[in-house]
Tab-separated table of C-alpha atoms in Angstrom:
chain	number	residue	atom	x	y	z
A	1077	MET	CA	19.346	-5.602	-81.368
A	1078	ILE	CA	18.041	-8.901	-82.755
A	1079	PRO	CA	14.466	-8.459	-84.012
A	1080	THR	CA	11.755	-10.493	-82.348
A	1081	ASN	CA	9.687	-11.049	-85.469
A	1082	ALA	CA	10.164	-14.667	-86.492
A	1083	HIS	CA	10.138	-13.727	-90.177
A	1084	GLU	CA	12.833	-11.087	-89.760
A	1085	THR	CA	15.660	-13.565	-89.273
A	1086	THR	CA	18.865	-11.579	-89.630
A	1087	ASN	CA	22.068	-12.797	-91.190
A	1088	ASP	CA	23.555	-13.018	-87.699
A	1089	GLN	CA	20.732	-15.272	-86.539
A	1090	GLN	CA	21.000	-17.536	-89.587
A	1091	GLU	CA	24.758	-17.728	-89.181
A	1092	PHE	CA	24.251	-18.810	-85.575
A	1093	VAL	CA	21.783	-21.525	-86.624
A	1094	ASP	CA	24.296	-22.722	-89.211
A	1095	ALA	CA	27.124	-22.646	-86.662
A	1096	VAL	CA	25.110	-24.752	-84.217
A	1097	GLU	CA	24.286	-27.235	-86.971
A	1098	SER	CA	27.985	-27.545	-87.875
A	1099	TRP	CA	28.906	-27.958	-84.210
A	1100	ALA	CA	26.276	-30.663	-83.743
A	1101	GLU	CA	27.540	-32.609	-86.743
A	1102	LYS	CA	31.163	-32.318	-85.645
A	1103	GLU	CA	30.818	-32.731	-81.872
A	1104	LEU	CA	27.526	-34.516	-81.146
A	1105	ARG	CA	27.199	-37.146	-83.846
A	1106	PRO	CA	30.510	-38.913	-83.099
A	1107	VAL	CA	29.803	-39.247	-79.358
A	1108	ALA	CA	26.016	-39.540	-79.090
A	1109	ARG	CA	25.899	-43.335	-79.123
A	1110	LYS	CA	28.703	-43.634	-76.565
A	1111	TYR	CA	27.088	-41.268	-74.058
A	1112	ASP	CA	23.610	-42.683	-74.643
A	1113	LEU	CA	24.513	-46.335	-74.139
A	1114	ALA	CA	26.613	-45.528	-71.064
A	1115	ASP	CA	23.909	-43.183	-69.724
A	1116	GLU	CA	26.746	-40.790	-68.916
A	1117	TYR	CA	26.314	-37.040	-68.419
A	1118	PRO	CA	28.114	-35.155	-71.255
A	1119	HIS	CA	30.157	-32.661	-69.219
A	1120	GLU	CA	32.386	-31.755	-72.183
A	1121	ILE	CA	29.359	-31.103	-74.389
A	1122	VAL	CA	27.857	-28.841	-71.714
A	1123	GLU	CA	31.062	-26.785	-71.630
A	1124	GLN	CA	30.914	-26.434	-75.405
A	1125	MET	CA	27.277	-25.340	-75.208
A	1126	LYS	CA	28.280	-22.681	-72.692
A	1127	GLU	CA	30.930	-21.378	-75.102
A	1128	LEU	CA	28.414	-21.335	-77.963
A	1129	GLY	CA	26.018	-19.260	-75.868
A	1130	LEU	CA	23.178	-21.797	-75.954
A	1131	PHE	CA	22.382	-21.285	-72.271
A	1132	GLY	CA	21.621	-17.655	-73.066
A	1133	ALA	CA	19.898	-18.260	-76.394
A	1134	THR	CA	16.563	-16.600	-75.562
A	1135	ILE	CA	17.724	-14.430	-72.651
A	1136	GLY	CA	17.724	-10.699	-73.417
A	1137	GLU	CA	20.922	-9.056	-74.589
A	1138	GLN	CA	20.792	-6.604	-71.661
A	1139	TYR	CA	21.428	-9.596	-69.385
A	1140	GLY	CA	24.229	-11.050	-71.502
A	1141	GLY	CA	22.082	-13.411	-73.558
A	1142	LEU	CA	21.699	-13.697	-77.315
A	1143	GLY	CA	18.085	-12.491	-77.382
A	1144	LEU	CA	17.146	-14.925	-80.131
A	1145	SER	CA	13.573	-15.084	-81.353
A	1146	ALA	CA	11.558	-18.178	-80.477
A	1147	TRP	CA	11.571	-19.175	-84.153
A	1148	THR	CA	15.354	-18.965	-84.428
A	1149	TYR	CA	15.634	-20.907	-81.183
A	1150	ALA	CA	13.196	-23.524	-82.491
A	1151	GLN	CA	15.314	-24.016	-85.607
A	1152	ILE	CA	18.366	-24.571	-83.410
A	1153	VAL	CA	16.535	-27.192	-81.379
A	1154	VAL	CA	15.437	-28.997	-84.554
A	1155	LYS	CA	19.055	-29.078	-85.781
A	1156	VAL	CA	20.425	-30.424	-82.499
A	1157	SER	CA	17.625	-32.967	-82.031
A	1158	SER	CA	17.985	-34.280	-85.569
A	1159	ILE	CA	21.373	-35.609	-84.440
A	1160	TRP	CA	20.935	-36.226	-80.694
A	1161	MET	CA	17.876	-35.016	-78.841
A	1162	ALA	CA	19.090	-35.321	-75.244
A	1163	PRO	CA	21.444	-32.288	-75.088
A	1164	SER	CA	18.608	-29.986	-76.133
A	1165	GLY	CA	16.896	-30.846	-72.858
A	1166	ILE	CA	19.833	-29.471	-70.880
A	1167	PHE	CA	19.427	-25.945	-72.211
A	1168	ASN	CA	15.652	-26.121	-72.704
A	1169	SER	CA	14.711	-26.669	-69.043
A	1170	HIS	CA	17.229	-23.996	-68.142
A	1171	LEU	CA	15.767	-21.492	-70.612
A	1172	ILE	CA	12.179	-22.077	-69.456
A	1173	MET	CA	13.310	-21.084	-65.960
A	1174	ALA	CA	15.158	-18.068	-67.364
A	1175	SER	CA	12.143	-17.048	-69.451
A	1176	ALA	CA	9.903	-17.131	-66.392
A	1177	ILE	CA	12.324	-14.952	-64.431
A	1178	GLU	CA	12.697	-12.494	-67.312
A	1179	ARG	CA	8.946	-12.350	-67.890
A	1180	ALA	CA	7.619	-12.361	-64.306
A	1181	GLY	CA	10.543	-11.740	-61.953
A	1182	THR	CA	11.356	-8.588	-60.049
A	1183	GLU	CA	14.148	-6.337	-61.321
A	1184	ALA	CA	16.357	-7.577	-58.491
A	1185	GLN	CA	15.696	-11.207	-59.438
A	1186	LYS	CA	16.491	-10.520	-63.085
A	1187	ALA	CA	19.737	-8.756	-62.189
A	1188	GLN	CA	20.772	-11.508	-59.786
A	1189	TYR	CA	20.086	-14.559	-61.951
A	1190	LEU	CA	19.833	-13.801	-65.669
A	1191	PRO	CA	23.469	-12.818	-66.335
A	1192	ARG	CA	24.694	-15.977	-64.584
A	1193	MET	CA	22.123	-18.074	-66.430
A	1194	ALA	CA	23.079	-16.561	-69.800
A	1195	SER	CA	26.711	-17.583	-69.303
A	1196	GLY	CA	25.798	-21.061	-68.064
A	1197	GLU	CA	27.436	-20.379	-64.706
A	1198	PHE	CA	24.016	-21.005	-63.112
A	1199	ARG	CA	22.080	-23.761	-64.849
A	1200	GLY	CA	18.466	-24.180	-63.862
A	1201	SER	CA	15.517	-26.525	-64.114
A	1202	ILE	CA	11.742	-26.553	-63.676
A	1203	GLY	CA	10.431	-28.175	-60.500
A	1204	LEU	CA	6.786	-28.871	-61.286
A	1205	THR	CA	5.966	-32.592	-61.443
A	1206	GLU	CA	5.361	-34.641	-58.309
A	1207	PRO	CA	4.761	-38.369	-57.787
A	1208	ASN	CA	1.005	-37.690	-57.552
A	1209	ALA	CA	0.773	-34.678	-59.882
A	1210	GLY	CA	1.821	-34.494	-63.515
A	1211	SER	CA	-0.728	-33.023	-65.910
A	1212	ASP	CA	-2.851	-31.903	-62.930
A	1213	LEU	CA	-0.410	-29.407	-61.421
A	1214	GLN	CA	-3.027	-28.046	-59.032
A	1215	ALA	CA	-2.737	-31.366	-57.169
A	1216	ILE	CA	0.839	-30.728	-55.999
A	1217	ARG	CA	1.541	-31.239	-52.297
A	1218	THR	CA	4.885	-29.478	-51.836
A	1219	VAL	CA	4.240	-26.735	-49.284
A	1220	ALA	CA	6.166	-23.538	-48.511
A	1221	LYS	CA	5.411	-21.789	-45.197
A	1222	LEU	CA	6.673	-18.273	-44.600
A	1223	GLU	CA	8.679	-18.004	-41.392
A	1224	GLY	CA	10.213	-14.568	-40.956
A	1225	ASP	CA	12.084	-13.660	-44.115
A	1226	ARG	CA	12.289	-17.232	-45.438
A	1227	TYR	CA	9.977	-19.888	-46.839
A	1228	VAL	CA	10.350	-23.355	-45.320
A	1229	VAL	CA	9.695	-25.954	-48.010
A	1230	ASN	CA	8.699	-29.602	-47.549
A	1231	GLY	CA	7.708	-32.024	-50.293
A	1232	ASN	CA	8.881	-34.069	-53.261
A	1233	LYS	CA	9.368	-33.557	-56.977
A	1234	THR	CA	10.116	-36.077	-59.708
A	1235	TRP	CA	11.203	-36.172	-63.363
A	1236	ILE	CA	13.224	-32.977	-62.904
A	1237	THR	CA	15.796	-32.544	-65.683
A	1238	ASN	CA	19.035	-30.705	-64.860
A	1239	SER	CA	18.583	-31.295	-61.146
A	1240	MET	CA	21.732	-33.301	-60.422
A	1241	HIS	CA	24.326	-31.225	-62.256
A	1242	GLY	CA	22.338	-27.978	-62.299
A	1243	HIS	CA	22.446	-25.306	-59.615
A	1244	GLY	CA	18.794	-24.708	-58.785
A	1245	THR	CA	15.191	-25.029	-59.860
A	1246	LEU	CA	12.099	-22.899	-60.339
A	1247	LEU	CA	10.004	-24.620	-57.711
A	1248	LEU	CA	6.211	-24.793	-57.816
A	1249	VAL	CA	4.783	-24.873	-54.284
A	1250	LYS	CA	1.600	-24.353	-52.330
A	1251	THR	CA	1.954	-21.181	-50.251
A	1252	ASP	CA	-1.738	-21.428	-49.318
A	1253	PRO	CA	-2.855	-25.086	-49.380
A	1254	ALA	CA	-6.401	-24.147	-48.346
A	1255	ALA	CA	-6.982	-21.675	-51.191
A	1256	GLU	CA	-10.009	-22.110	-53.469
A	1257	PRO	CA	-9.768	-22.355	-56.365
A	1258	ARG	CA	-6.566	-24.329	-55.811
A	1259	HIS	CA	-4.429	-22.420	-58.309
A	1260	LYS	CA	-4.694	-19.230	-56.235
A	1261	GLY	CA	-2.609	-20.855	-53.514
A	1262	MET	CA	0.338	-21.711	-55.777
A	1263	SER	CA	3.619	-19.822	-56.074
A	1264	LEU	CA	7.013	-20.199	-57.747
A	1265	LEU	CA	10.269	-19.976	-55.797
A	1266	ILE	CA	13.744	-19.515	-57.256
A	1267	ALA	CA	15.356	-22.350	-55.321
A	1268	GLU	CA	19.136	-22.630	-55.222
A	1269	LYS	CA	20.728	-25.788	-53.899
A	1270	GLY	CA	21.433	-25.797	-50.173
A	1271	PRO	CA	20.668	-27.643	-46.933
A	1272	GLY	CA	17.363	-29.511	-47.240
A	1273	PHE	CA	17.449	-29.511	-51.068
A	1274	ASN	CA	18.098	-33.218	-51.626
A	1275	VAL	CA	18.715	-34.894	-54.985
A	1276	VAL	CA	17.445	-38.385	-54.211
A	1277	GLY	CA	18.759	-40.120	-57.298
A	1278	LYS	CA	18.900	-40.235	-61.075
A	1279	LEU	CA	15.999	-42.013	-62.753
A	1280	LYS	CA	16.731	-44.883	-65.135
A	1281	LYS	CA	15.035	-44.209	-68.454
A	1282	MET	CA	14.319	-46.103	-71.675
A	1283	GLY	CA	15.491	-43.118	-73.712
A	1284	TYR	CA	16.564	-39.508	-73.151
A	1285	ARG	CA	19.629	-40.933	-71.486
A	1286	SER	CA	22.799	-39.134	-70.376
A	1287	ILE	CA	20.634	-36.367	-68.962
A	1288	ASP	CA	20.237	-35.990	-65.203
A	1289	THR	CA	16.519	-36.518	-64.638
A	1290	CYS	CA	16.070	-36.958	-60.893
A	1291	GLU	CA	13.775	-37.156	-57.910
A	1292	LEU	CA	14.054	-34.312	-55.405
A	1293	ASN	CA	13.162	-34.140	-51.735
A	1294	PHE	CA	12.760	-30.924	-49.765
A	1295	ASP	CA	13.159	-31.328	-46.018
A	1296	ASP	CA	12.774	-28.028	-44.137
A	1297	TYR	CA	14.558	-26.396	-47.069
A	1298	ARG	CA	14.741	-22.626	-46.645
A	1299	VAL	CA	14.335	-20.109	-49.454
A	1300	PRO	CA	14.693	-16.328	-48.984
A	1301	LYS	CA	11.378	-14.478	-49.298
A	1302	ALA	CA	13.124	-12.338	-51.911
A	1303	ASN	CA	13.178	-15.433	-54.174
A	1304	LEU	CA	9.385	-15.553	-54.540
A	1305	LEU	CA	9.018	-15.068	-58.295
A	1306	GLY	CA	7.534	-11.632	-58.906
A	1307	GLY	CA	7.302	-10.939	-55.171
A	1308	VAL	CA	3.569	-11.783	-54.913
A	1309	GLU	CA	2.112	-15.060	-53.685
A	1310	GLY	CA	-0.581	-16.944	-55.609
A	1311	LYS	CA	0.747	-16.216	-59.112
A	1312	GLY	CA	2.623	-19.473	-59.621
A	1313	PHE	CA	0.071	-21.348	-61.686
A	1314	VAL	CA	-0.378	-18.477	-64.156
A	1315	GLN	CA	3.398	-17.938	-64.345
A	1316	THR	CA	3.881	-21.628	-65.044
A	1317	ALA	CA	1.260	-21.666	-67.794
A	1318	GLY	CA	3.044	-18.795	-69.557
A	1319	GLY	CA	6.339	-20.667	-69.475
A	1320	LEU	CA	4.773	-23.805	-70.926
A	1321	GLU	CA	4.163	-22.046	-74.238
A	1322	LEU	CA	7.911	-21.734	-74.879
A	1323	GLY	CA	8.409	-25.206	-73.446
A	1324	ARG	CA	5.860	-26.691	-75.838
A	1325	ILE	CA	7.444	-24.921	-78.800
A	1326	ASN	CA	10.733	-26.470	-77.730
A	1327	VAL	CA	9.296	-29.981	-77.317
A	1328	ALA	CA	7.596	-29.604	-80.694
A	1329	SER	CA	10.977	-28.712	-82.154
A	1330	ARG	CA	12.627	-31.671	-80.483
A	1331	GLY	CA	9.965	-33.960	-81.918
A	1332	ALA	CA	10.381	-32.436	-85.372
A	1333	GLY	CA	14.143	-32.858	-85.035
A	1334	ILE	CA	13.742	-36.539	-84.186
A	1335	ALA	CA	11.411	-36.867	-87.170
A	1336	GLU	CA	13.838	-35.134	-89.516
A	1337	GLY	CA	16.806	-37.119	-88.232
A	1338	SER	CA	14.876	-40.382	-88.624
A	1339	LEU	CA	13.899	-39.420	-92.169
A	1340	LYS	CA	17.506	-38.651	-93.127
A	1341	LEU	CA	18.736	-41.952	-91.715
A	1342	ALA	CA	15.955	-43.829	-93.505
A	1343	LEU	CA	16.589	-42.068	-96.823
A	1344	ARG	CA	20.262	-42.957	-96.730
A	1345	TYR	CA	19.656	-46.563	-95.727
A	1346	ALA	CA	16.922	-47.009	-98.340
A	1347	GLN	CA	19.417	-46.043	-101.051
A	1348	GLU	CA	22.242	-48.201	-99.692
A	1349	ARG	CA	20.250	-51.365	-98.938
A	1350	SER	CA	19.070	-53.624	-101.754
A	1351	ALA	CA	16.426	-56.347	-101.768
A	1352	PHE	CA	15.037	-58.425	-104.624
A	1353	GLY	CA	17.599	-56.993	-107.013
A	1354	LYS	CA	17.117	-53.266	-106.449
A	1355	PRO	CA	17.580	-50.546	-103.790
A	1356	ILE	CA	14.722	-50.792	-101.314
A	1357	TRP	CA	13.629	-47.202	-101.943
A	1358	GLN	CA	12.366	-48.401	-105.326
A	1359	HIS	CA	9.838	-50.660	-103.620
A	1360	GLN	CA	6.478	-48.941	-103.360
A	1361	ALA	CA	5.977	-49.861	-99.689
A	1362	VAL	CA	9.154	-47.989	-98.746
A	1363	GLN	CA	8.285	-45.053	-100.999
A	1364	LEU	CA	4.964	-44.613	-99.203
A	1365	LYS	CA	6.709	-44.519	-95.850
A	1366	LEU	CA	9.291	-41.964	-96.992
A	1367	ALA	CA	6.591	-39.727	-98.475
A	1368	ASP	CA	4.487	-39.806	-95.303
A	1369	MET	CA	7.534	-39.134	-93.129
A	1370	ALA	CA	8.649	-36.112	-95.178
A	1371	THR	CA	5.131	-34.678	-95.179
A	1372	GLN	CA	4.846	-34.962	-91.390
A	1373	VAL	CA	8.246	-33.315	-90.887
A	1374	GLU	CA	7.385	-30.304	-93.017
A	1375	GLY	CA	3.885	-29.968	-91.568
A	1376	ALA	CA	5.243	-29.965	-88.014
A	1377	LYS	CA	7.811	-27.303	-88.887
A	1378	ARG	CA	5.133	-24.991	-90.255
A	1379	LEU	CA	3.032	-25.310	-87.099
A	1380	ILE	CA	6.119	-24.633	-84.989
A	1381	GLU	CA	6.861	-21.520	-87.036
A	1382	GLN	CA	3.276	-20.325	-86.574
A	1383	ALA	CA	3.416	-20.786	-82.783
A	1384	ALA	CA	6.861	-19.195	-82.499
A	1385	SER	CA	5.754	-16.197	-84.584
A	1386	LYS	CA	2.871	-15.504	-82.216
A	1387	PHE	CA	5.101	-15.979	-79.179
A	1388	ASP	CA	7.646	-13.528	-80.608
A	1389	ALA	CA	4.905	-10.998	-81.305
A	1390	GLY	CA	3.786	-11.215	-77.678
A	1391	GLU	CA	0.422	-12.688	-78.676
A	1392	ARG	CA	-1.436	-15.458	-76.884
A	1393	CYS	CA	-0.343	-18.733	-78.464
A	1394	ASP	CA	-1.549	-21.546	-76.209
A	1395	LEU	CA	-3.609	-23.020	-79.065
A	1396	GLU	CA	-0.786	-22.733	-81.591
A	1397	ALA	CA	1.838	-24.056	-79.165
A	1398	ALA	CA	-0.381	-27.015	-78.281
A	1399	MET	CA	-0.963	-27.849	-81.956
A	1400	ALA	CA	2.743	-27.522	-82.713
A	1401	LYS	CA	3.679	-29.752	-79.792
A	1402	LEU	CA	1.078	-32.334	-80.782
A	1403	ALA	CA	2.184	-32.362	-84.419
A	1404	GLY	CA	5.919	-32.254	-83.710
A	1405	SER	CA	5.919	-34.996	-81.110
A	1406	GLU	CA	3.621	-37.282	-83.099
A	1407	ALA	CA	5.786	-36.722	-86.182
A	1408	GLY	CA	8.830	-37.762	-84.162
A	1409	ALA	CA	7.175	-40.949	-82.921
A	1410	PHE	CA	5.748	-41.779	-86.362
A	1411	CYS	CA	8.956	-41.172	-88.308
A	1412	ALA	CA	11.128	-43.033	-85.823
A	1413	GLN	CA	8.847	-46.062	-86.022
A	1414	GLU	CA	8.616	-45.965	-89.808
A	1415	ALA	CA	12.404	-45.662	-90.039
A	1416	MET	CA	12.715	-48.718	-87.773
A	1417	ARG	CA	10.537	-50.635	-90.234
A	1418	ILE	CA	12.647	-49.462	-93.185
A	1419	PHE	CA	15.840	-50.567	-91.423
A	1420	GLY	CA	14.253	-53.926	-90.681
A	1421	GLY	CA	16.226	-56.245	-88.412
A	1422	TYR	CA	19.198	-53.884	-88.228
A	1423	SER	CA	17.008	-51.306	-86.482
A	1424	TYR	CA	17.243	-53.410	-83.317
A	1425	SER	CA	21.027	-53.202	-83.233
A	1426	VAL	CA	22.642	-50.510	-81.093
A	1427	GLU	CA	25.192	-50.149	-83.891
A	1428	TYR	CA	22.542	-48.217	-85.801
A	1429	GLU	CA	21.502	-44.807	-84.532
A	1430	ILE	CA	17.844	-45.230	-85.423
A	1431	GLU	CA	17.127	-47.308	-82.311
A	1432	ARG	CA	18.110	-44.310	-80.156
A	1433	PHE	CA	15.762	-42.030	-82.113
A	1434	TYR	CA	12.985	-44.561	-81.516
A	1435	ARG	CA	13.667	-44.704	-77.764
A	1436	ASP	CA	13.847	-40.915	-77.458
A	1437	ALA	CA	10.736	-40.154	-79.507
A	1438	MET	CA	8.010	-41.301	-77.139
A	1439	LEU	CA	9.041	-38.874	-74.399
A	1440	MET	CA	8.030	-35.976	-76.632
A	1441	CYS	CA	4.441	-37.282	-76.664
A	1442	ILE	CA	4.399	-37.188	-72.854
A	1443	GLY	CA	6.522	-34.224	-71.749
A	1444	GLU	CA	5.184	-30.639	-71.445
A	1445	GLY	CA	1.632	-31.965	-71.304
A	1446	THR	CA	0.581	-35.347	-72.643
A	1447	ASN	CA	-0.814	-35.300	-76.149
A	1448	GLU	CA	-4.133	-36.520	-74.791
A	1449	ILE	CA	-4.344	-33.462	-72.517
A	1450	LEU	CA	-3.226	-31.192	-75.358
A	1451	ARG	CA	-6.000	-32.455	-77.592
A	1452	THR	CA	-8.513	-31.282	-74.992
A	1453	VAL	CA	-6.702	-27.925	-74.759
A	1454	ILE	CA	-6.883	-27.544	-78.535
A	1455	ALA	CA	-10.585	-28.423	-78.649
A	1456	LYS	CA	-11.478	-25.995	-75.857
A	1457	GLN	CA	-9.516	-23.172	-77.479
A	1458	LEU	CA	-11.158	-23.838	-80.845
A	1459	VAL	CA	-14.634	-23.618	-79.313
A	1460	GLU	CA	-13.664	-20.441	-77.433
A	1461	ARG	CA	-12.430	-18.795	-80.645
A	1462	TYR	CA	-15.274	-19.942	-82.845
A	1463	LYS	CA	-18.328	-19.827	-80.614
A	1464	VAL	CA	-21.663	-20.180	-82.395
């Protein structure tokens, strides 16, 4: 059994991290630019990720998953994102859904979905955001009314990753729209594709391309009552909040990966490019940038490790996950921009990978809670912990 303590990384875990890194270098780096510029879904890459076991990375071994600790998983995400961030989103959204089912689902729900999710046969997503509700999830309008043994769902979702080529979503709905406070009327449904589950279309994005981020419409879509997560209505908001901790650790890791990848590209270019008779890394202005970039990368990694350690220990980690996500995503945006400056005019050419890192980075500051919202979360948690 793989230990859950982040600091008890076994040889098997480290070998898996190393194997994923080798795979990413061999399989992702040569094709990333092609898929990104074409905005084409990487079906072959997804099949390879299934074979590697990435879709079962954090799912328990009893369900056919790898049972990796959050820290080991975070290291994998950093490695993948340092080469091409987008594929990490395919298994991340999926694993947040799986984590919610494993943590809060009934035994029947776990038995029905987790083995298929671990193999990648069933690939899932998280159906939270709506056109009028992003950070304020309590403002969602998608409603599920119980009729007999089925919920009838009507509403819309947007920015849902994995929704075109995936097989279902963990759908946040209002089962009691009149409930006060609002969160007590919210529930999660395990929603498989079927009549009334409509993928409206793939969204065109500045970055994070190749991945199927779509709008969804639910028109009298019917879900078995047995697919109510945990079997009790009104728990959806709390169940969602628990899943966001792992999601924020992942986004932090993606941001740190972008930061690390940008730093590596900048370091190489700074040694290859010369100006005024010497390699540009010897110019103090470039040295300052490289030093700041490296410091932000390492600082973000330590905060990610801290959050993952608490998550693995089963401790509350909303403060740590928020700080990690803030630091990781800001490091990604900072390092990508600084690398663009080091590359100079060439940074604007699609022949250089750094422009993709720059386009991908900003999403990390927005997804899984905007950094502005997270700053308020951090402040509130600090005051709660250190009350005068």
